[in-house]
Amino acid sequence: MKGFYLLFIALFIQNVPSTTQDYSRTLYFKITIDSGVRVPDYVANVSSGSANFRFGDLNATTNCSNGYCQCEQYYQWPDQTCVGMQVCNVSSIDSPPRCQSIHRVHISGELTLNESPEYLQIPAKVNEFQQQANAILKPVFSVLLGYDGLSLGAPRSGSIIIPFDIFVNDVSGQINSSWLNLAVSNFKGTVSLKVTGLAKLSTTSDKVKYNEKVNFTCLFESSHQVEWSISANNNTTPIVNGSNAVLSNGPSGTYNLIVLSAIQNWQGNYTCKFQDKNITYLASTFLQIAFLPETIIGYMEPQFPDCRTPRTEQVVTVICNITNDFEQYNITWNTDRNISNILPTNPSGSVISSKNVVLLSCNKPSNLNCTFTNTMSQSKSMVIPVFVINDSSDYCNVDQNWPLALANHAAVLYNCDPGKTGNKTRRCVSKNTWGNEIDLCTTVTLNDIYKQVQVLISGQGVFKDNIASLVKNLSDTSSATNTIETVTDIGTSVLIMHSVTNAGNASDYRFKVGEMKDMATTANNLLYQNLSASWNLTTLVYNQSTASRLLASLETMSGMGDAGNHSKTNFTNVYLDMNQVNGTTSFISSFDCNVTLNSLVMNGSNITSLLFRTLSQFLPQNNDSLSQSNTVNSFIQTVTSTKDSTAEISFRLLKRRNSSYQIYCAYWDFTKNNGNGAWSTDGCEWKKSTVSTEVINCSCTHTSSFTVLMSIDPITLPYLDMITYCGLGISIFFLTACLFIEYIIWSAVVKSSISLFRHVALVNICLCLLVGNCCFLAASFINKSIKTNLCFGLAIAMHFCFVAMFFWMLCQSLMLLHQLLFVFHQLRKATYIQISFLFGYIIPAGVVLAAYFYFQDDYVNYDLCWLKYSGDLSGSIYFFVVPTLSIVAANYMTMIIVILKIMRPKVSDSSNKESKEVVKSILKAVIILTPLFGLTWALGFLTMTIDLTEGTLPEVINYAFAILNSLQGLFIFISGCLTDKKVLEALQKEINCWRSSGSATEHSVTSKSLSLKK
């Protein structure tokens, strides 16, 4: 048997007269020898006659037979033709590869000569430069045992740069970093070198299974810093510690890399690199991975086979799609009833699609699955559930693109718009009832960015070198018209931001101003209100609050900001403010928030303020008591610092706060609600503001994302409603009694003009207050959660009745004043009635109409079915407060004037006795009601302005107002009936008449009875 050997022979030339220095040369022989002949003996016979050279080393490198070659011990394949193979098939190769020594050193570099680049235009100079380079390089390296030649490239400009390659089969280990540094230091000119062969890189296997852990070991001299990288698809990427890569240094000169999981993106050429000044040492090895699909998309056409009578079988097409990773898969199916198996399509494209046409049994349908098996016998399957529609099934009929679907199941369409990937789903809720379409298509660019981020986090690439381009691409994509619109677009964007900030935090990275602006731009584009429908689906799709994750990402980013100079960026939904603190620093945003941080702690630190206008609408609604009983009433303000600090934030409320509503300063606690986050008040307190009722000041012992919560319902005082309802009941009873008394005694007491004036005013005051109180009671029992016409109508009625009541009181006072001042010019009855009805009803109606047309939609507070209070000197309530307080003031003046007049004798003598009695009755009413009503409505005004959260005094005022206001009818009854002598006398007469009439009737009946007995 013959064997074919390639021999590696290193020869030294000795004692050549024309040279002053020995040099080494490597010669290669291709010889054919019998397998039984010893190679050293054979070559010794060849070289025994030569005195000018000797063999330094001699080894067989390659053993070839019958078209297959195999490297001998200590030799390896030099290129990718046969890498990873123990035995290489070379029968189809014109020039079989020669195995090279594992000690072969390749030194490539550039020699820079300090000469003018203009000489490159002269051929003679170019030749001269190459000779000069040869004279510099060859004497240094040719003395090495195993020297295998010097190759010079064409010179180029940059002074004069001459590339070169030197090969040395360094079997004896002559070359090391110290020798190279010394050799380079003696060169005439500047040299940079790349050395391969000194460092050795090995792995557990050249080809590994999918998901297998792979160990790489690089051997080189100790005290060097190693750099790892992977090359694939013409791209070289650094490898650092990450989720899939662990770097460590072992014993002296051992450097380790562990790839935790051999998956996509981790197949390629691995390199360990060492840099020593201008010399780079490299070692490489190629790792091949037997891939499995990351995702299998499997579905069936039709999705719900129609097995209604008379069908017993149905033909379906089963489709399985995977991303093409160029693995040679064996695809199998779990059914024997194949009609045809369609070969995978598009094997060279981005997607491999495999189809199988199956005859499906309607009686016993079973699930279908496709299985992809790789070249190392690993497999991955996709189960495609089968749901058939039979005669008893509820289903939804075809609706445009949506197919026939089984009830309580979702149909899926893979018809995303160009530039998007994913699917759309629509659930058949019940018989012939389709649900809403859910678009799960994702912009391809977003998917690509997400994959890039995941690869970066896994350990491929340096974070600081890639972050700027990633967040810029994300910002540009989110800014493109109609790009971000689906739930998966939002979810993927947030996942990218979350991954980026977590990776930055892990690597202690400081985000630059431009990077933070790009992140804020993306957040702004995601938070438009027209995306609310997609936001509402995010928790359903991602099983976690996407809005909370977005807030966490931006809060983390802002805490790692490198502010530098003061920078502000104002978007529609987000406001970003960054600064480096020198003393106390405040941020005043375009959305009316002010932030102040503790200057004693903050000096020299970076602080970042982010304000979100719409984010609160998308945060999860939790079941805790704080979230259920309160609502967000300000923008969300994120405040972070590179140092611990306290924060004071001033918020302008979105909805004006009524004094009876509780306020909480809160921050978003990401640990609550199973990691979905919830509002918390720990470490935050409300500082009462004396500047404006629209501004809330919060003080917190930490930095975070803050907001203001306002109670949904007003603060309720114990028994206040009961007191009000009881008082109103009493008032309504006595007002009704007063009107009844006036009815039965009218002819007895109304005998003069002045008495007519008094009793007309009294009746109308009672009537207005009675109707107003009834409306108030009715308003207390209607649903105020929605804006109703009934609530609006009751508010207008109460406004009119209460204002009219005060104007009738004014009429009474003015009439009294006129009676005393103009004794001899008394008003006629008709004139008084006209003036009274003008003041009592026409002017109040004008006040109500003016208030309504001025405020329109802001006229009614639907929470109370009453006028709206919007702050100091603002709100429709002032169309009640101003007239009533003015009338109370006028009545006070009238009362003082009348009292002074009565104290003068000539006044008291100027009228008849009856008139004086009426005047006294009116005066009593004015004296009683004016202070009482004035105090009542003064307290009422205080209840609108005083804060129920400020302690006991506001509670006392509310109770006092409730008692006095609800009992106004009783006070009117007392002043109008019980204190009026004429009324009491007339009432007594009427009672006596009733009694006399009753006695007379009884006597008559008795007499008749006696007569009958007789």
PDB file of C-alpha atoms in Angstrom, residues 164-386:
ATOM      1  CA  PHE A 164       4.542  43.102   4.546  1.00  0.00           C
ATOM      2  CA  ASP A 165       3.932  39.509   5.645  1.00  0.00           C
ATOM      3  CA  ILE A 166       6.433  37.253   7.392  1.00  0.00           C
ATOM      4  CA  PHE A 167       5.956  33.537   8.082  1.00  0.00           C
ATOM      5  CA  VAL A 168       7.914  31.533  10.642  1.00  0.00           C
ATOM      6  CA  ASN A 169       7.342  27.936  11.637  1.00  0.00           C
ATOM      7  CA  ASP A 170       8.412  28.559  15.216  1.00  0.00           C
ATOM      8  CA  VAL A 171       8.758  24.985  16.374  1.00  0.00           C
ATOM      9  CA  SER A 172      11.478  25.823  18.852  1.00  0.00           C
ATOM     10  CA  GLY A 173       9.604  28.766  20.435  1.00  0.00           C
ATOM     11  CA  GLN A 174      12.101  31.492  19.588  1.00  0.00           C
ATOM     12  CA  ILE A 175       9.507  34.265  19.131  1.00  0.00           C
ATOM     13  CA  ASN A 176       7.860  35.983  22.065  1.00  0.00           C
ATOM     14  CA  SER A 177       6.688  39.488  22.858  1.00  0.00           C
ATOM     15  CA  SER A 178      10.004  40.509  24.420  1.00  0.00           C
ATOM     16  CA  TRP A 179      11.960  39.411  21.325  1.00  0.00           C
ATOM     17  CA  LEU A 180       9.532  41.231  19.010  1.00  0.00           C
ATOM     18  CA  ASN A 181       9.623  44.438  21.065  1.00  0.00           C
ATOM     19  CA  LEU A 182      13.403  44.416  20.981  1.00  0.00           C
ATOM     20  CA  ALA A 183      13.465  43.688  17.246  1.00  0.00           C
ATOM     21  CA  VAL A 184      10.976  46.474  16.467  1.00  0.00           C
ATOM     22  CA  SER A 185      12.872  48.996  18.576  1.00  0.00           C
ATOM     23  CA  ASN A 186      15.929  48.568  16.318  1.00  0.00           C
ATOM     24  CA  PHE A 187      14.034  49.176  13.066  1.00  0.00           C
ATOM     25  CA  LYS A 188      14.728  52.241  11.007  1.00  0.00           C
ATOM     26  CA  GLY A 189      11.220  53.554  10.594  1.00  0.00           C
ATOM     27  CA  THR A 190       7.896  52.974  12.362  1.00  0.00           C
ATOM     28  CA  VAL A 191       6.447  49.471  12.402  1.00  0.00           C
ATOM     29  CA  SER A 192       3.024  48.149  13.454  1.00  0.00           C
ATOM     30  CA  LEU A 193       2.586  44.359  13.634  1.00  0.00           C
ATOM     31  CA  LYS A 194      -0.206  41.817  13.794  1.00  0.00           C
ATOM     32  CA  VAL A 195       1.041  38.448  14.989  1.00  0.00           C
ATOM     33  CA  THR A 196      -0.925  35.231  14.712  1.00  0.00           C
ATOM     34  CA  GLY A 197       0.391  31.917  15.917  1.00  0.00           C
ATOM     35  CA  LEU A 198       1.933  32.914  19.231  1.00  0.00           C
ATOM     36  CA  ALA A 199      -1.407  33.037  21.020  1.00  0.00           C
ATOM     37  CA  LYS A 200      -3.314  29.747  20.867  1.00  0.00           C
ATOM     38  CA  LEU A 201      -7.112  29.531  20.905  1.00  0.00           C
ATOM     39  CA  SER A 202      -8.944  26.245  21.412  1.00  0.00           C
ATOM     40  CA  THR A 203     -12.537  25.197  22.038  1.00  0.00           C
ATOM     41  CA  THR A 204     -14.331  22.118  23.241  1.00  0.00           C
ATOM     42  CA  SER A 205     -15.551  21.336  19.723  1.00  0.00           C
ATOM     43  CA  ASP A 206     -15.540  22.945  16.307  1.00  0.00           C
ATOM     44  CA  LYS A 207     -19.244  22.136  15.862  1.00  0.00           C
ATOM     45  CA  VAL A 208     -21.716  22.117  18.735  1.00  0.00           C
ATOM     46  CA  LYS A 209     -25.379  21.449  19.352  1.00  0.00           C
ATOM     47  CA  TYR A 210     -27.960  24.170  19.646  1.00  0.00           C
ATOM     48  CA  ASN A 211     -28.139  25.725  23.147  1.00  0.00           C
ATOM     49  CA  GLU A 212     -24.967  23.897  24.206  1.00  0.00           C
ATOM     50  CA  LYS A 213     -22.437  25.644  26.426  1.00  0.00           C
ATOM     51  CA  VAL A 214     -19.109  26.294  24.687  1.00  0.00           C
ATOM     52  CA  ASN A 215     -15.758  26.927  26.399  1.00  0.00           C
ATOM     53  CA  PHE A 216     -12.953  28.818  24.689  1.00  0.00           C
ATOM     54  CA  THR A 217      -9.434  28.909  26.078  1.00  0.00           C
ATOM     55  CA  CYS A 218      -6.796  31.331  24.831  1.00  0.00           C
ATOM     56  CA  LEU A 219      -3.159  30.750  25.832  1.00  0.00           C
ATOM     57  CA  PHE A 220      -0.631  33.545  25.759  1.00  0.00           C
ATOM     58  CA  GLU A 221       1.940  35.203  27.934  1.00  0.00           C
ATOM     59  CA  SER A 222       0.634  36.454  31.264  1.00  0.00           C
ATOM     60  CA  SER A 223       0.280  40.124  32.252  1.00  0.00           C
ATOM     61  CA  HIS A 224      -1.610  41.009  29.074  1.00  0.00           C
ATOM     62  CA  GLN A 225      -5.167  42.256  28.673  1.00  0.00           C
ATOM     63  CA  VAL A 226      -7.258  40.086  26.381  1.00  0.00           C
ATOM     64  CA  GLU A 227      -9.915  41.330  23.954  1.00  0.00           C
ATOM     65  CA  TRP A 228     -12.431  38.873  22.520  1.00  0.00           C
ATOM     66  CA  SER A 229     -14.356  39.251  19.266  1.00  0.00           C
ATOM     67  CA  ILE A 230     -16.520  37.284  16.840  1.00  0.00           C
ATOM     68  CA  SER A 231     -16.597  37.672  13.053  1.00  0.00           C
ATOM     69  CA  ALA A 232     -19.603  36.677  10.960  1.00  0.00           C
ATOM     70  CA  ASN A 233     -21.168  37.987   7.765  1.00  0.00           C
ATOM     71  CA  ASN A 234     -18.190  40.299   7.190  1.00  0.00           C
ATOM     72  CA  ASN A 235     -18.737  42.009  10.555  1.00  0.00           C
ATOM     73  CA  THR A 236     -16.426  41.848  13.554  1.00  0.00           C
ATOM     74  CA  THR A 237     -17.986  42.478  16.970  1.00  0.00           C
ATOM     75  CA  PRO A 238     -16.280  42.688  20.371  1.00  0.00           C
ATOM     76  CA  ILE A 239     -17.352  40.167  22.996  1.00  0.00           C
ATOM     77  CA  VAL A 240     -17.808  41.407  26.555  1.00  0.00           C
ATOM     78  CA  ASN A 241     -19.461  40.068  29.684  1.00  0.00           C
ATOM     79  CA  GLY A 242     -23.174  39.761  29.039  1.00  0.00           C
ATOM     80  CA  SER A 243     -26.218  37.569  29.486  1.00  0.00           C
ATOM     81  CA  ASN A 244     -24.701  34.901  27.201  1.00  0.00           C
ATOM     82  CA  ALA A 245     -20.959  35.473  27.594  1.00  0.00           C
ATOM     83  CA  VAL A 246     -18.705  35.111  30.619  1.00  0.00           C
ATOM     84  CA  LEU A 247     -15.071  36.250  30.443  1.00  0.00           C
ATOM     85  CA  SER A 248     -12.445  35.271  32.993  1.00  0.00           C
ATOM     86  CA  ASN A 249      -8.698  34.889  33.443  1.00  0.00           C
ATOM     87  CA  GLY A 250      -7.306  31.551  34.597  1.00  0.00           C
ATOM     88  CA  PRO A 251      -3.825  30.581  35.748  1.00  0.00           C
ATOM     89  CA  SER A 252      -0.872  32.445  34.224  1.00  0.00           C
ATOM     90  CA  GLY A 253      -1.370  32.961  30.533  1.00  0.00           C
ATOM     91  CA  THR A 254      -4.873  31.389  30.382  1.00  0.00           C
ATOM     92  CA  TYR A 255      -7.826  33.436  29.229  1.00  0.00           C
ATOM     93  CA  ASN A 256     -11.330  31.947  29.148  1.00  0.00           C
ATOM     94  CA  LEU A 257     -14.557  32.724  27.327  1.00  0.00           C
ATOM     95  CA  ILE A 258     -17.755  30.784  28.045  1.00  0.00           C
ATOM     96  CA  VAL A 259     -20.685  31.059  25.656  1.00  0.00           C
ATOM     97  CA  LEU A 260     -23.556  29.927  27.838  1.00  0.00           C
ATOM     98  CA  SER A 261     -25.859  29.023  24.974  1.00  0.00           C
ATOM     99  CA  ALA A 262     -24.867  28.322  21.394  1.00  0.00           C
ATOM    100  CA  ILE A 263     -27.690  30.029  19.507  1.00  0.00           C
ATOM    101  CA  GLN A 264     -28.152  32.240  16.470  1.00  0.00           C
ATOM    102  CA  ASN A 265     -25.664  35.123  16.233  1.00  0.00           C
ATOM    103  CA  TRP A 266     -23.002  33.092  18.047  1.00  0.00           C
ATOM    104  CA  GLN A 267     -21.712  31.120  15.067  1.00  0.00           C
ATOM    105  CA  GLY A 268     -18.564  32.575  13.566  1.00  0.00           C
ATOM    106  CA  ASN A 269     -14.842  33.071  13.842  1.00  0.00           C
ATOM    107  CA  TYR A 270     -13.745  33.748  17.439  1.00  0.00           C
ATOM    108  CA  THR A 271     -10.602  35.770  18.105  1.00  0.00           C
ATOM    109  CA  CYS A 272      -8.643  36.550  21.231  1.00  0.00           C
ATOM    110  CA  LYS A 273      -6.480  39.641  20.899  1.00  0.00           C
ATOM    111  CA  PHE A 274      -3.633  41.106  22.943  1.00  0.00           C
ATOM    112  CA  GLN A 275      -2.236  44.584  22.394  1.00  0.00           C
ATOM    113  CA  ASP A 276       1.346  45.419  23.337  1.00  0.00           C
ATOM    114  CA  LYS A 277       2.152  48.940  22.200  1.00  0.00           C
ATOM    115  CA  ASN A 278       2.161  48.763  18.400  1.00  0.00           C
ATOM    116  CA  ILE A 279       2.117  44.950  18.269  1.00  0.00           C
ATOM    117  CA  THR A 280      -1.156  43.032  18.160  1.00  0.00           C
ATOM    118  CA  TYR A 281      -1.276  39.302  18.949  1.00  0.00           C
ATOM    119  CA  LEU A 282      -4.213  37.318  17.571  1.00  0.00           C
ATOM    120  CA  ALA A 283      -5.566  33.775  17.758  1.00  0.00           C
ATOM    121  CA  SER A 284      -8.733  32.551  16.041  1.00  0.00           C
ATOM    122  CA  THR A 285     -10.958  29.511  15.715  1.00  0.00           C
ATOM    123  CA  PHE A 286     -14.243  28.923  13.958  1.00  0.00           C
ATOM    124  CA  LEU A 287     -17.355  27.691  15.798  1.00  0.00           C
ATOM    125  CA  GLN A 288     -20.124  26.025  13.839  1.00  0.00           C
ATOM    126  CA  ILE A 289     -23.547  25.610  15.455  1.00  0.00           C
ATOM    127  CA  ALA A 290     -26.264  23.163  14.466  1.00  0.00           C
ATOM    128  CA  PHE A 291     -29.187  25.594  14.668  1.00  0.00           C
ATOM    129  CA  LEU A 292     -32.796  25.064  15.626  1.00  0.00           C
ATOM    130  CA  PRO A 293     -35.542  27.539  14.695  1.00  0.00           C
ATOM    131  CA  GLU A 294     -36.026  30.338  17.214  1.00  0.00           C
ATOM    132  CA  THR A 295     -39.716  30.521  16.323  1.00  0.00           C
ATOM    133  CA  ILE A 296     -41.994  28.295  14.265  1.00  0.00           C
ATOM    134  CA  ILE A 297     -45.121  29.940  12.901  1.00  0.00           C
ATOM    135  CA  GLY A 298     -47.616  27.183  12.232  1.00  0.00           C
ATOM    136  CA  TYR A 299     -51.184  27.455  11.004  1.00  0.00           C
ATOM    137  CA  MET A 300     -53.760  25.636   8.950  1.00  0.00           C
ATOM    138  CA  GLU A 301     -55.910  26.593   5.983  1.00  0.00           C
ATOM    139  CA  PRO A 302     -58.805  26.688   6.567  1.00  0.00           C
ATOM    140  CA  GLN A 303     -58.233  27.586  10.212  1.00  0.00           C
ATOM    141  CA  PHE A 304     -61.492  25.947  11.302  1.00  0.00           C
ATOM    142  CA  PRO A 305     -62.329  23.026   8.984  1.00  0.00           C
ATOM    143  CA  ASP A 306     -66.003  22.944   7.991  1.00  0.00           C
ATOM    144  CA  CYS A 307     -67.253  19.493   8.969  1.00  0.00           C
ATOM    145  CA  ARG A 308     -70.958  20.136   8.782  1.00  0.00           C
ATOM    146  CA  THR A 309     -73.131  17.483   7.119  1.00  0.00           C
ATOM    147  CA  PRO A 310     -72.509  15.761   4.768  1.00  0.00           C
ATOM    148  CA  ARG A 311     -68.733  16.100   5.173  1.00  0.00           C
ATOM    149  CA  THR A 312     -66.854  13.325   6.994  1.00  0.00           C
ATOM    150  CA  GLU A 313     -63.368  14.384   5.849  1.00  0.00           C
ATOM    151  CA  GLN A 314     -61.812  17.694   4.996  1.00  0.00           C
ATOM    152  CA  VAL A 315     -58.693  18.577   3.049  1.00  0.00           C
ATOM    153  CA  VAL A 316     -56.482  21.102   4.879  1.00  0.00           C
ATOM    154  CA  THR A 317     -53.103  22.628   4.162  1.00  0.00           C
ATOM    155  CA  VAL A 318     -50.727  22.810   7.114  1.00  0.00           C
ATOM    156  CA  ILE A 319     -48.033  25.480   6.909  1.00  0.00           C
ATOM    157  CA  CYS A 320     -44.930  25.940   9.064  1.00  0.00           C
ATOM    158  CA  ASN A 321     -42.658  28.943   8.545  1.00  0.00           C
ATOM    159  CA  ILE A 322     -39.260  29.628  10.074  1.00  0.00           C
ATOM    160  CA  THR A 323     -36.557  32.217   9.638  1.00  0.00           C
ATOM    161  CA  ASN A 324     -33.881  30.917   7.298  1.00  0.00           C
ATOM    162  CA  ASP A 325     -30.689  30.320   9.283  1.00  0.00           C
ATOM    163  CA  PHE A 326     -29.213  28.065   6.517  1.00  0.00           C
ATOM    164  CA  GLU A 327     -29.264  24.961   8.679  1.00  0.00           C
ATOM    165  CA  GLN A 328     -30.003  21.772   6.721  1.00  0.00           C
ATOM    166  CA  TYR A 329     -33.269  20.740   8.400  1.00  0.00           C
ATOM    167  CA  ASN A 330     -35.138  17.511   8.007  1.00  0.00           C
ATOM    168  CA  ILE A 331     -38.848  18.482   8.185  1.00  0.00           C
ATOM    169  CA  THR A 332     -41.380  15.834   9.244  1.00  0.00           C
ATOM    170  CA  TRP A 333     -45.133  15.774   9.977  1.00  0.00           C
ATOM    171  CA  ASN A 334     -47.159  13.682  12.416  1.00  0.00           C
ATOM    172  CA  THR A 335     -49.803  12.450   9.979  1.00  0.00           C
ATOM    173  CA  ASP A 336     -49.848   9.484   7.583  1.00  0.00           C
ATOM    174  CA  ARG A 337     -52.832  10.750   5.615  1.00  0.00           C
ATOM    175  CA  ASN A 338     -50.807  13.102   3.456  1.00  0.00           C
ATOM    176  CA  ILE A 339     -52.177  14.007   0.055  1.00  0.00           C
ATOM    177  CA  SER A 340     -48.997  15.806  -0.945  1.00  0.00           C
ATOM    178  CA  ASN A 341     -45.920  17.073   0.842  1.00  0.00           C
ATOM    179  CA  ILE A 342     -44.804  20.326  -0.732  1.00  0.00           C
ATOM    180  CA  LEU A 343     -41.061  20.888  -0.530  1.00  0.00           C
ATOM    181  CA  PRO A 344     -39.872  23.931   1.462  1.00  0.00           C
ATOM    182  CA  THR A 345     -39.933  27.104  -0.568  1.00  0.00           C
ATOM    183  CA  ASN A 346     -37.481  29.986  -0.694  1.00  0.00           C
ATOM    184  CA  PRO A 347     -34.477  28.098   0.787  1.00  0.00           C
ATOM    185  CA  SER A 348     -32.152  31.010   0.006  1.00  0.00           C
ATOM    186  CA  GLY A 349     -34.490  33.761   1.210  1.00  0.00           C
ATOM    187  CA  SER A 350     -35.219  35.107   4.679  1.00  0.00           C
ATOM    188  CA  VAL A 351     -38.080  32.667   5.372  1.00  0.00           C
ATOM    189  CA  ILE A 352     -38.420  28.921   4.790  1.00  0.00           C
ATOM    190  CA  SER A 353     -42.034  27.830   4.296  1.00  0.00           C
ATOM    191  CA  SER A 354     -42.971  24.160   4.490  1.00  0.00           C
ATOM    192  CA  LYS A 355     -46.471  22.932   3.533  1.00  0.00           C
ATOM    193  CA  ASN A 356     -48.285  19.650   3.848  1.00  0.00           C
ATOM    194  CA  VAL A 357     -51.719  18.839   2.384  1.00  0.00           C
ATOM    195  CA  VAL A 358     -53.583  16.521   4.771  1.00  0.00           C
ATOM    196  CA  LEU A 359     -56.876  14.629   4.657  1.00  0.00           C
ATOM    197  CA  LEU A 360     -58.437  15.379   8.042  1.00  0.00           C
ATOM    198  CA  SER A 361     -61.032  13.164   9.726  1.00  0.00           C
ATOM    199  CA  CYS A 362     -64.072  15.131  10.911  1.00  0.00           C
ATOM    200  CA  ASN A 363     -65.122  12.491  13.443  1.00  0.00           C
ATOM    201  CA  LYS A 364     -61.825  12.217  15.302  1.00  0.00           C
ATOM    202  CA  PRO A 365     -59.688  15.230  14.411  1.00  0.00           C
ATOM    203  CA  SER A 366     -56.255  15.240  16.002  1.00  0.00           C
ATOM    204  CA  ASN A 367     -53.748  18.017  16.377  1.00  0.00           C
ATOM    205  CA  LEU A 368     -51.103  18.396  13.691  1.00  0.00           C
ATOM    206  CA  ASN A 369     -47.457  19.234  14.179  1.00  0.00           C
ATOM    207  CA  CYS A 370     -44.342  19.870  12.164  1.00  0.00           C
ATOM    208  CA  THR A 371     -40.865  18.946  13.375  1.00  0.00           C
ATOM    209  CA  PHE A 372     -37.549  20.484  12.315  1.00  0.00           C
ATOM    210  CA  THR A 373     -34.493  18.281  12.945  1.00  0.00           C
ATOM    211  CA  ASN A 374     -30.980  19.674  12.576  1.00  0.00           C
ATOM    212  CA  THR A 375     -27.746  17.971  11.468  1.00  0.00           C
ATOM    213  CA  MET A 376     -26.950  16.924  15.051  1.00  0.00           C
ATOM    214  CA  SER A 377     -30.335  15.191  15.542  1.00  0.00           C
ATOM    215  CA  GLN A 378     -31.839  17.886  17.694  1.00  0.00           C
ATOM    216  CA  SER A 379     -35.453  18.762  16.930  1.00  0.00           C
ATOM    217  CA  LYS A 380     -38.108  21.365  17.609  1.00  0.00           C
ATOM    218  CA  SER A 381     -41.823  20.955  16.962  1.00  0.00           C
ATOM    219  CA  MET A 382     -44.835  23.161  16.520  1.00  0.00           C
ATOM    220  CA  VAL A 383     -48.265  21.839  17.496  1.00  0.00           C
ATOM    221  CA  ILE A 384     -51.142  23.169  15.409  1.00  0.00           C
ATOM    222  CA  PRO A 385     -54.418  22.594  17.276  1.00  0.00           C
ATOM    223  CA  VAL A 386     -57.358  21.435  15.169  1.00  0.00           C
TER     224      VAL A 386
END
